[in-house]
Amino acid sequence: MDTDILRNTTSRRRFLSLLGAGVVAGTAASAGLAAPALAVGAGTSTGSDLAGWTTIVGDGVYAAAGQSPVTDADIAAEHGGTQTRLRANVRNRGVMAHVLSFHRLTDVSMMAMAHRAAYSFRMPFVPSAAGGARNAQTVEGGLFVWDGINTRVDHGTAFQWVLNPWQSNFGAILVWTDAGWKPGGYLKPDTGWHTVSYLVDPANQAVELVIDGVKLPAPYSRTPKSGWGTDVSARLQAEAISIWPGSTATWGPQHEAEFKNWSWTRG
């Protein structure tokens, strides 16, 4: 989620401690944005890939002993016209890298609108405990509205697909709450295309999160933030985190996830 996206040191320590306990505490709901925003009101935006979105290093990162911190050189977004491939840990270092792409719209009316968005996502490989050149920690996504004028709270919903094959909850779908992630369902890791759809309606404090037609038990989340701007902006996110490499790793596998056919209607 970018320089304003990065959580403070305490939060990142909590992420890693939960990870070590076998609970992936990813970061789909922590995005604060410093990148330029597009002012817009009601309407519909669409795209076949994520071209035009902003791609940054999120805060779900870790560097093993002796490894330099994760930077933009460790992530990539490759736009193919019909789909975008997000890649994390592209240099195969001993790190856990977090690639985050977002589309942000800024307007004071965003808090008064209902936002409906969707896109398709897939893994081009199946994570495996047998190891190999590619493996994964998570695929994530979310839709949020930041009210920097009144509540200074981030309103919305997000999901996290747990893809570390060594974790007991491999394949779990987690949903974002005010206090962090909670179990929301299961999606068998495969290479097929899946569709996620979101509804975020701040005026009525309502959300919906649906994957492949199954409505998940996602609550309306309100996440307070400090150090964020005084704008009112909404953002649609797509993310991937590469697998935790171990505390002394000098090498780590790459992670890839693909996204296509996004839409976002506001009104």
PDB file of C-alpha atoms in Angstrom:
ATOM      1  CA  MET A   1       0.000   0.000   0.000  1.00  0.00           C
ATOM      2  CA  ASP A   2       3.000   2.816  -0.629  1.00  0.00           C
ATOM      3  CA  THR A   3       4.906   5.169   1.665  1.00  0.00           C
ATOM      4  CA  ASP A   4       1.721   6.202   3.422  1.00  0.00           C
ATOM      5  CA  ILE A   5       0.531   2.617   3.124  1.00  0.00           C
ATOM      6  CA  LEU A   6       3.298   1.148   5.241  1.00  0.00           C
ATOM      7  CA  ARG A   7       2.208   0.328   8.726  1.00  0.00           C
ATOM      8  CA  ASN A   8       4.295   1.431  11.682  1.00  0.00           C
ATOM      9  CA  THR A   9       7.032  -0.826  13.035  1.00  0.00           C
ATOM     10  CA  THR A  10       4.787  -2.279  15.735  1.00  0.00           C
ATOM     11  CA  SER A  11       2.157  -3.316  13.206  1.00  0.00           C
ATOM     12  CA  ARG A  12       4.743  -4.957  10.981  1.00  0.00           C
ATOM     13  CA  ARG A  13       6.148  -6.896  13.925  1.00  0.00           C
ATOM     14  CA  ARG A  14       2.606  -8.095  14.623  1.00  0.00           C
ATOM     15  CA  PHE A  15       2.299  -9.184  10.979  1.00  0.00           C
ATOM     16  CA  LEU A  16       5.448 -11.290  11.249  1.00  0.00           C
ATOM     17  CA  SER A  17       4.550 -12.749  14.638  1.00  0.00           C
ATOM     18  CA  LEU A  18       1.172 -13.874  13.329  1.00  0.00           C
ATOM     19  CA  LEU A  19       2.836 -15.263  10.249  1.00  0.00           C
ATOM     20  CA  GLY A  20       5.172 -17.305  12.411  1.00  0.00           C
ATOM     21  CA  ALA A  21       2.162 -18.611  14.314  1.00  0.00           C
ATOM     22  CA  GLY A  22       0.668 -19.855  11.060  1.00  0.00           C
ATOM     23  CA  VAL A  23      -1.913 -17.097  10.679  1.00  0.00           C
ATOM     24  CA  VAL A  24      -1.375 -14.864   7.668  1.00  0.00           C
ATOM     25  CA  ALA A  25      -1.967 -11.277   8.754  1.00  0.00           C
ATOM     26  CA  GLY A  26      -1.741  -9.590   5.381  1.00  0.00           C
ATOM     27  CA  THR A  27      -2.294  -5.986   4.525  1.00  0.00           C
ATOM     28  CA  ALA A  28      -5.079  -5.551   2.021  1.00  0.00           C
ATOM     29  CA  ALA A  29      -6.912  -3.184   4.326  1.00  0.00           C
ATOM     30  CA  SER A  30      -3.998  -0.967   5.315  1.00  0.00           C
ATOM     31  CA  ALA A  31      -3.650   1.070   2.138  1.00  0.00           C
ATOM     32  CA  GLY A  32      -3.144   4.786   2.518  1.00  0.00           C
ATOM     33  CA  LEU A  33      -2.155   6.462  -0.693  1.00  0.00           C
ATOM     34  CA  ALA A  34       0.340   9.191  -1.464  1.00  0.00           C
ATOM     35  CA  ALA A  35       0.119   8.819  -5.251  1.00  0.00           C
ATOM     36  CA  PRO A  36      -1.840  11.330  -7.356  1.00  0.00           C
ATOM     37  CA  ALA A  37      -5.574  10.723  -7.442  1.00  0.00           C
ATOM     38  CA  LEU A  38      -8.175  11.240 -10.143  1.00  0.00           C
ATOM     39  CA  ALA A  39     -11.073  13.530  -9.243  1.00  0.00           C
ATOM     40  CA  VAL A  40     -14.369  12.034 -10.417  1.00  0.00           C
ATOM     41  CA  GLY A  41     -17.976  11.652  -9.366  1.00  0.00           C
ATOM     42  CA  ALA A  42     -20.693   9.124 -10.177  1.00  0.00           C
ATOM     43  CA  GLY A  43     -20.195   6.807 -13.132  1.00  0.00           C
ATOM     44  CA  THR A  44     -18.500   3.599 -14.221  1.00  0.00           C
ATOM     45  CA  SER A  45     -14.823   2.844 -14.852  1.00  0.00           C
ATOM     46  CA  THR A  46     -13.631  -0.347 -16.545  1.00  0.00           C
ATOM     47  CA  GLY A  47     -10.498  -1.961 -17.899  1.00  0.00           C
ATOM     48  CA  SER A  48      -9.336  -5.266 -19.359  1.00  0.00           C
ATOM     49  CA  ASP A  49      -6.053  -5.097 -17.428  1.00  0.00           C
ATOM     50  CA  LEU A  50      -4.638  -2.858 -14.676  1.00  0.00           C
ATOM     51  CA  ALA A  51      -2.839  -0.449 -16.996  1.00  0.00           C
ATOM     52  CA  GLY A  52      -3.079   3.055 -15.544  1.00  0.00           C
ATOM     53  CA  TRP A  53      -3.177   1.799 -11.963  1.00  0.00           C
ATOM     54  CA  THR A  54      -0.394   2.661  -9.531  1.00  0.00           C
ATOM     55  CA  THR A  55       1.877  -0.176  -8.355  1.00  0.00           C
ATOM     56  CA  ILE A  56       3.886   0.106  -5.151  1.00  0.00           C
ATOM     57  CA  VAL A  57       5.532  -1.958  -2.419  1.00  0.00           C
ATOM     58  CA  GLY A  58       2.979  -2.789   0.258  1.00  0.00           C
ATOM     59  CA  ASP A  59       3.678  -3.330   3.936  1.00  0.00           C
ATOM     60  CA  GLY A  60       3.568  -7.136   4.022  1.00  0.00           C
ATOM     61  CA  VAL A  61       7.334  -7.334   3.709  1.00  0.00           C
ATOM     62  CA  TYR A  62      10.213  -9.119   5.408  1.00  0.00           C
ATOM     63  CA  ALA A  63      13.960  -9.334   4.794  1.00  0.00           C
ATOM     64  CA  ALA A  64      15.987 -12.262   6.131  1.00  0.00           C
ATOM     65  CA  ALA A  65      19.254 -11.680   7.955  1.00  0.00           C
ATOM     66  CA  GLY A  66      21.773 -10.036   5.651  1.00  0.00           C
ATOM     67  CA  GLN A  67      19.174  -9.084   3.025  1.00  0.00           C
ATOM     68  CA  SER A  68      18.515  -5.454   2.092  1.00  0.00           C
ATOM     69  CA  PRO A  69      14.945  -4.139   2.520  1.00  0.00           C
ATOM     70  CA  VAL A  70      12.306  -4.780  -0.132  1.00  0.00           C
ATOM     71  CA  THR A  71      12.145  -2.056  -2.798  1.00  0.00           C
ATOM     72  CA  ASP A  72      10.394  -1.346  -6.100  1.00  0.00           C
ATOM     73  CA  ALA A  73      13.051  -3.489  -7.786  1.00  0.00           C
ATOM     74  CA  ASP A  74      11.553  -6.561  -6.076  1.00  0.00           C
ATOM     75  CA  ILE A  75       8.076  -6.160  -7.604  1.00  0.00           C
ATOM     76  CA  ALA A  76       6.582  -5.756 -11.069  1.00  0.00           C
ATOM     77  CA  ALA A  77       3.270  -5.233 -12.857  1.00  0.00           C
ATOM     78  CA  GLU A  78       3.190  -6.528 -16.416  1.00  0.00           C
ATOM     79  CA  HIS A  79       0.221  -5.320 -18.480  1.00  0.00           C
ATOM     80  CA  GLY A  80      -0.663  -7.570 -21.398  1.00  0.00           C
ATOM     81  CA  GLY A  81      -3.766  -5.828 -22.721  1.00  0.00           C
ATOM     82  CA  THR A  82      -6.117  -8.629 -21.698  1.00  0.00           C
ATOM     83  CA  GLN A  83      -4.709  -9.131 -18.195  1.00  0.00           C
ATOM     84  CA  THR A  84      -2.046  -7.897 -15.767  1.00  0.00           C
ATOM     85  CA  ARG A  85       0.454 -10.117 -14.017  1.00  0.00           C
ATOM     86  CA  LEU A  86       1.595  -8.895 -10.601  1.00  0.00           C
ATOM     87  CA  ARG A  87       4.977 -10.326  -9.583  1.00  0.00           C
ATOM     88  CA  ALA A  88       6.579 -10.295  -6.135  1.00  0.00           C
ATOM     89  CA  ASN A  89      10.201 -11.115  -5.264  1.00  0.00           C
ATOM     90  CA  VAL A  90      11.214 -10.888  -8.910  1.00  0.00           C
ATOM     91  CA  ARG A  91      14.923 -11.023  -7.970  1.00  0.00           C
ATOM     92  CA  ASN A  92      14.498 -14.258  -5.982  1.00  0.00           C
ATOM     93  CA  ARG A  93      16.035 -12.754  -2.870  1.00  0.00           C
ATOM     94  CA  GLY A  94      15.651 -13.946   0.719  1.00  0.00           C
ATOM     95  CA  VAL A  95      12.686 -11.634   1.265  1.00  0.00           C
ATOM     96  CA  MET A  96       8.917 -11.573   1.422  1.00  0.00           C
ATOM     97  CA  ALA A  97       7.796  -8.917  -1.077  1.00  0.00           C
ATOM     98  CA  HIS A  98       4.377  -7.318  -1.411  1.00  0.00           C
ATOM     99  CA  VAL A  99       3.205  -5.961  -4.768  1.00  0.00           C
ATOM    100  CA  LEU A 100       0.128  -3.744  -4.554  1.00  0.00           C
ATOM    101  CA  SER A 101      -1.722  -2.119  -7.465  1.00  0.00           C
ATOM    102  CA  PHE A 102      -4.518   0.352  -6.844  1.00  0.00           C
ATOM    103  CA  HIS A 103      -6.871   2.643  -8.707  1.00  0.00           C
ATOM    104  CA  ARG A 104      -7.896   5.683  -6.672  1.00  0.00           C
ATOM    105  CA  LEU A 105     -10.638   8.261  -7.229  1.00  0.00           C
ATOM    106  CA  THR A 106     -10.916  11.434  -5.170  1.00  0.00           C
ATOM    107  CA  ASP A 107     -14.063  13.481  -4.665  1.00  0.00           C
ATOM    108  CA  VAL A 108     -15.960  14.701  -1.584  1.00  0.00           C
ATOM    109  CA  SER A 109     -18.970  12.762  -2.879  1.00  0.00           C
ATOM    110  CA  MET A 110     -17.253   9.380  -2.460  1.00  0.00           C
ATOM    111  CA  MET A 111     -18.583   8.924   1.094  1.00  0.00           C
ATOM    112  CA  ALA A 112     -22.150   9.559  -0.091  1.00  0.00           C
ATOM    113  CA  MET A 113     -22.033   7.003  -2.917  1.00  0.00           C
ATOM    114  CA  ALA A 114     -22.465   3.244  -3.111  1.00  0.00           C
ATOM    115  CA  HIS A 115     -19.455   1.644  -4.799  1.00  0.00           C
ATOM    116  CA  ARG A 116     -19.729  -1.643  -6.692  1.00  0.00           C
ATOM    117  CA  ALA A 117     -16.568  -3.163  -8.147  1.00  0.00           C
ATOM    118  CA  ALA A 118     -15.343  -6.485  -9.485  1.00  0.00           C
ATOM    119  CA  TYR A 119     -12.470  -8.190 -11.263  1.00  0.00           C
ATOM    120  CA  SER A 120     -11.185 -11.667 -12.075  1.00  0.00           C
ATOM    121  CA  PHE A 121      -8.013 -13.140 -10.631  1.00  0.00           C
ATOM    122  CA  ARG A 122      -6.046 -16.355 -10.887  1.00  0.00           C
ATOM    123  CA  MET A 123      -2.814 -18.105 -10.009  1.00  0.00           C
ATOM    124  CA  PRO A 124      -0.771 -19.253 -13.033  1.00  0.00           C
ATOM    125  CA  PHE A 125       0.677 -22.026 -10.843  1.00  0.00           C
ATOM    126  CA  VAL A 126      -0.399 -24.037  -7.794  1.00  0.00           C
ATOM    127  CA  PRO A 127       1.726 -23.392  -4.680  1.00  0.00           C
ATOM    128  CA  SER A 128       3.377 -26.543  -3.392  1.00  0.00           C
ATOM    129  CA  ALA A 129       5.346 -27.702  -0.362  1.00  0.00           C
ATOM    130  CA  ALA A 130       7.590 -29.478  -2.867  1.00  0.00           C
ATOM    131  CA  GLY A 131       9.163 -26.072  -3.476  1.00  0.00           C
ATOM    132  CA  GLY A 132      10.296 -24.754  -6.841  1.00  0.00           C
ATOM    133  CA  ALA A 133      10.867 -21.473  -8.634  1.00  0.00           C
ATOM    134  CA  ARG A 134       7.396 -20.141  -7.772  1.00  0.00           C
ATOM    135  CA  ASN A 135       5.441 -20.205  -4.544  1.00  0.00           C
ATOM    136  CA  ALA A 136       3.076 -17.875  -2.741  1.00  0.00           C
ATOM    137  CA  GLN A 137       2.012 -16.333   0.535  1.00  0.00           C
ATOM    138  CA  THR A 138      -1.251 -14.584  -0.414  1.00  0.00           C
ATOM    139  CA  VAL A 139      -3.409 -13.034  -3.095  1.00  0.00           C
ATOM    140  CA  GLU A 140      -5.464 -10.105  -1.799  1.00  0.00           C
ATOM    141  CA  GLY A 141      -7.886  -7.414  -2.847  1.00  0.00           C
ATOM    142  CA  GLY A 142     -10.177  -4.768  -1.449  1.00  0.00           C
ATOM    143  CA  LEU A 143     -12.353  -1.716  -1.931  1.00  0.00           C
ATOM    144  CA  PHE A 144     -12.167   1.204   0.508  1.00  0.00           C
ATOM    145  CA  VAL A 145     -13.287   4.798   0.996  1.00  0.00           C
ATOM    146  CA  TRP A 146     -11.032   7.073   3.046  1.00  0.00           C
ATOM    147  CA  ASP A 147     -12.847   9.880   4.877  1.00  0.00           C
ATOM    148  CA  GLY A 148     -10.056  12.301   5.643  1.00  0.00           C
ATOM    149  CA  ILE A 149     -12.404  15.203   6.372  1.00  0.00           C
ATOM    150  CA  ASN A 150     -14.774  13.977   9.074  1.00  0.00           C
ATOM    151  CA  THR A 151     -14.184  10.544  10.600  1.00  0.00           C
ATOM    152  CA  ARG A 152     -10.537  10.023   9.506  1.00  0.00           C
ATOM    153  CA  VAL A 153     -11.500   6.388   9.125  1.00  0.00           C
ATOM    154  CA  ASP A 154     -10.981   3.972   6.233  1.00  0.00           C
ATOM    155  CA  HIS A 155     -14.325   2.356   5.338  1.00  0.00           C
ATOM    156  CA  GLY A 156     -14.593  -0.833   3.293  1.00  0.00           C
ATOM    157  CA  THR A 157     -13.877  -4.518   2.850  1.00  0.00           C
ATOM    158  CA  ALA A 158     -11.093  -6.837   1.701  1.00  0.00           C
ATOM    159  CA  PHE A 159     -10.182 -10.500   1.254  1.00  0.00           C
ATOM    160  CA  GLN A 160      -6.991 -12.504   1.606  1.00  0.00           C
ATOM    161  CA  TRP A 161      -6.428 -15.902  -0.042  1.00  0.00           C
ATOM    162  CA  VAL A 162      -3.926 -17.896   2.033  1.00  0.00           C
ATOM    163  CA  LEU A 163      -1.518 -19.626  -0.361  1.00  0.00           C
ATOM    164  CA  ASN A 164       1.472 -20.653   1.745  1.00  0.00           C
ATOM    165  CA  PRO A 165       1.359 -24.461   1.330  1.00  0.00           C
ATOM    166  CA  TRP A 166       3.068 -25.020   4.688  1.00  0.00           C
ATOM    167  CA  GLN A 167       0.284 -23.309   6.605  1.00  0.00           C
ATOM    168  CA  SER A 168      -2.538 -25.334   8.129  1.00  0.00           C
ATOM    169  CA  ASN A 169      -5.118 -22.943   6.634  1.00  0.00           C
ATOM    170  CA  PHE A 170      -3.786 -23.254   3.068  1.00  0.00           C
ATOM    171  CA  GLY A 171      -6.599 -22.178   0.730  1.00  0.00           C
ATOM    172  CA  ALA A 172      -8.513 -20.234   3.364  1.00  0.00           C
ATOM    173  CA  ILE A 173     -10.224 -16.995   2.455  1.00  0.00           C
ATOM    174  CA  LEU A 174      -9.893 -14.403   5.212  1.00  0.00           C
ATOM    175  CA  VAL A 175     -11.992 -11.229   5.436  1.00  0.00           C
ATOM    176  CA  TRP A 176     -10.940  -7.892   6.873  1.00  0.00           C
ATOM    177  CA  THR A 177     -12.413  -6.616  10.151  1.00  0.00           C
ATOM    178  CA  ASP A 178     -11.675  -3.564  12.299  1.00  0.00           C
ATOM    179  CA  ALA A 179      -9.342  -5.729  14.373  1.00  0.00           C
ATOM    180  CA  GLY A 180      -7.632  -7.642  11.552  1.00  0.00           C
ATOM    181  CA  TRP A 181      -8.327 -10.773   9.516  1.00  0.00           C
ATOM    182  CA  LYS A 182     -10.864 -13.462  10.351  1.00  0.00           C
ATOM    183  CA  PRO A 183     -11.848 -16.715   8.560  1.00  0.00           C
ATOM    184  CA  GLY A 184     -14.436 -16.194   5.836  1.00  0.00           C
ATOM    185  CA  GLY A 185     -14.386 -19.278   3.625  1.00  0.00           C
ATOM    186  CA  TYR A 186     -12.249 -21.565   1.504  1.00  0.00           C
ATOM    187  CA  LEU A 187     -11.095 -21.547  -2.122  1.00  0.00           C
ATOM    188  CA  LYS A 188      -9.099 -24.539  -3.325  1.00  0.00           C
ATOM    189  CA  PRO A 189      -5.795 -23.321  -4.786  1.00  0.00           C
ATOM    190  CA  ASP A 190      -5.828 -23.921  -8.531  1.00  0.00           C
ATOM    191  CA  THR A 191      -5.043 -22.174 -11.813  1.00  0.00           C
ATOM    192  CA  GLY A 192      -8.618 -21.304 -12.777  1.00  0.00           C
ATOM    193  CA  TRP A 193     -10.035 -17.801 -13.044  1.00  0.00           C
ATOM    194  CA  HIS A 194     -12.082 -16.592 -10.065  1.00  0.00           C
ATOM    195  CA  THR A 195     -14.237 -13.489  -9.720  1.00  0.00           C
ATOM    196  CA  VAL A 196     -14.505 -11.202  -6.723  1.00  0.00           C
ATOM    197  CA  SER A 197     -17.140  -8.500  -6.394  1.00  0.00           C
ATOM    198  CA  TYR A 198     -17.382  -5.776  -3.782  1.00  0.00           C
ATOM    199  CA  LEU A 199     -20.024  -3.404  -2.479  1.00  0.00           C
ATOM    200  CA  VAL A 200     -19.042  -0.563  -0.161  1.00  0.00           C
ATOM    201  CA  ASP A 201     -21.824   1.833   0.846  1.00  0.00           C
ATOM    202  CA  PRO A 202     -20.533   4.263   3.499  1.00  0.00           C
ATOM    203  CA  ALA A 203     -23.816   6.167   3.772  1.00  0.00           C
ATOM    204  CA  ASN A 204     -25.624   3.004   4.887  1.00  0.00           C
ATOM    205  CA  GLN A 205     -22.556   1.388   6.490  1.00  0.00           C
ATOM    206  CA  ALA A 206     -22.960  -1.718   4.359  1.00  0.00           C
ATOM    207  CA  VAL A 207     -20.548  -3.976   2.481  1.00  0.00           C
ATOM    208  CA  GLU A 208     -20.747  -7.155   0.448  1.00  0.00           C
ATOM    209  CA  LEU A 209     -17.861  -9.395  -0.542  1.00  0.00           C
ATOM    210  CA  VAL A 210     -18.584 -12.199  -3.022  1.00  0.00           C
ATOM    211  CA  ILE A 211     -16.135 -14.689  -4.563  1.00  0.00           C
ATOM    212  CA  ASP A 212     -17.357 -16.988  -7.337  1.00  0.00           C
ATOM    213  CA  GLY A 213     -20.957 -16.253  -6.387  1.00  0.00           C
ATOM    214  CA  VAL A 214     -20.483 -17.089  -2.705  1.00  0.00           C
ATOM    215  CA  LYS A 215     -21.194 -14.246  -0.283  1.00  0.00           C
ATOM    216  CA  LEU A 216     -18.590 -14.121   2.472  1.00  0.00           C
ATOM    217  CA  PRO A 217     -19.270 -13.027   6.083  1.00  0.00           C
ATOM    218  CA  ALA A 218     -17.431  -9.724   5.702  1.00  0.00           C
ATOM    219  CA  PRO A 219     -18.299  -6.988   8.204  1.00  0.00           C
ATOM    220  CA  TYR A 220     -18.418  -3.280   7.445  1.00  0.00           C
ATOM    221  CA  SER A 221     -14.938  -2.285   8.578  1.00  0.00           C
ATOM    222  CA  ARG A 222     -13.875   1.086   9.945  1.00  0.00           C
ATOM    223  CA  THR A 223     -10.117   1.349  10.290  1.00  0.00           C
ATOM    224  CA  PRO A 224      -8.742   4.523  11.938  1.00  0.00           C
ATOM    225  CA  LYS A 225      -5.556   5.886  10.357  1.00  0.00           C
ATOM    226  CA  SER A 226      -3.027   8.464  11.460  1.00  0.00           C
ATOM    227  CA  GLY A 227      -0.815  10.527   9.186  1.00  0.00           C
ATOM    228  CA  TRP A 228      -3.137  10.231   6.202  1.00  0.00           C
ATOM    229  CA  GLY A 229      -4.406  13.140   4.096  1.00  0.00           C
ATOM    230  CA  THR A 230      -7.509  15.286   4.474  1.00  0.00           C
ATOM    231  CA  ASP A 231      -9.013  14.146   1.166  1.00  0.00           C
ATOM    232  CA  VAL A 232     -12.022  11.920   0.577  1.00  0.00           C
ATOM    233  CA  SER A 233     -11.000   9.159  -1.814  1.00  0.00           C
ATOM    234  CA  ALA A 234     -12.009   5.660  -2.836  1.00  0.00           C
ATOM    235  CA  ARG A 235      -9.663   2.969  -4.083  1.00  0.00           C
ATOM    236  CA  LEU A 236      -9.834  -0.476  -5.664  1.00  0.00           C
ATOM    237  CA  GLN A 237      -6.859  -2.758  -4.885  1.00  0.00           C
ATOM    238  CA  ALA A 238      -5.238  -5.964  -6.194  1.00  0.00           C
ATOM    239  CA  GLU A 239      -2.241  -7.512  -4.421  1.00  0.00           C
ATOM    240  CA  ALA A 240       0.144 -10.441  -4.057  1.00  0.00           C
ATOM    241  CA  ILE A 241       2.648 -11.289  -1.310  1.00  0.00           C
ATOM    242  CA  SER A 242       5.517 -13.701  -1.933  1.00  0.00           C
ATOM    243  CA  ILE A 243       6.161 -16.527   0.482  1.00  0.00           C
ATOM    244  CA  TRP A 244       7.976 -15.962   3.748  1.00  0.00           C
ATOM    245  CA  PRO A 245      11.531 -17.197   3.023  1.00  0.00           C
ATOM    246  CA  GLY A 246      12.784 -18.033   6.515  1.00  0.00           C
ATOM    247  CA  SER A 247      14.934 -15.975   8.856  1.00  0.00           C
ATOM    248  CA  THR A 248      18.293 -16.886   7.278  1.00  0.00           C
ATOM    249  CA  ALA A 249      17.297 -17.305   3.620  1.00  0.00           C
ATOM    250  CA  THR A 250      19.551 -16.053   0.835  1.00  0.00           C
ATOM    251  CA  TRP A 251      17.080 -17.038  -1.909  1.00  0.00           C
ATOM    252  CA  GLY A 252      13.322 -17.097  -2.230  1.00  0.00           C
ATOM    253  CA  PRO A 253      10.776 -18.133  -4.901  1.00  0.00           C
ATOM    254  CA  GLN A 254       8.875 -15.646  -6.995  1.00  0.00           C
ATOM    255  CA  HIS A 255       5.118 -15.182  -6.714  1.00  0.00           C
ATOM    256  CA  GLU A 256       2.818 -14.312  -9.623  1.00  0.00           C
ATOM    257  CA  ALA A 257      -0.905 -13.552  -9.786  1.00  0.00           C
ATOM    258  CA  GLU A 258      -3.032 -12.360 -12.699  1.00  0.00           C
ATOM    259  CA  PHE A 259      -5.956  -9.913 -12.792  1.00  0.00           C
ATOM    260  CA  LYS A 260      -8.339  -8.873 -15.555  1.00  0.00           C
ATOM    261  CA  ASN A 261     -11.703  -7.331 -16.497  1.00  0.00           C
ATOM    262  CA  TRP A 262     -12.201  -4.843 -13.674  1.00  0.00           C
ATOM    263  CA  SER A 263     -15.204  -2.582 -13.292  1.00  0.00           C
ATOM    264  CA  TRP A 264     -16.216   0.043 -10.738  1.00  0.00           C
ATOM    265  CA  THR A 265     -19.592   1.743 -10.606  1.00  0.00           C
ATOM    266  CA  ARG A 266     -20.334   4.680  -8.288  1.00  0.00           C
ATOM    267  CA  GLY A 267     -23.705   6.231  -7.674  1.00  0.00           C
TER     268      GLY A 267
END
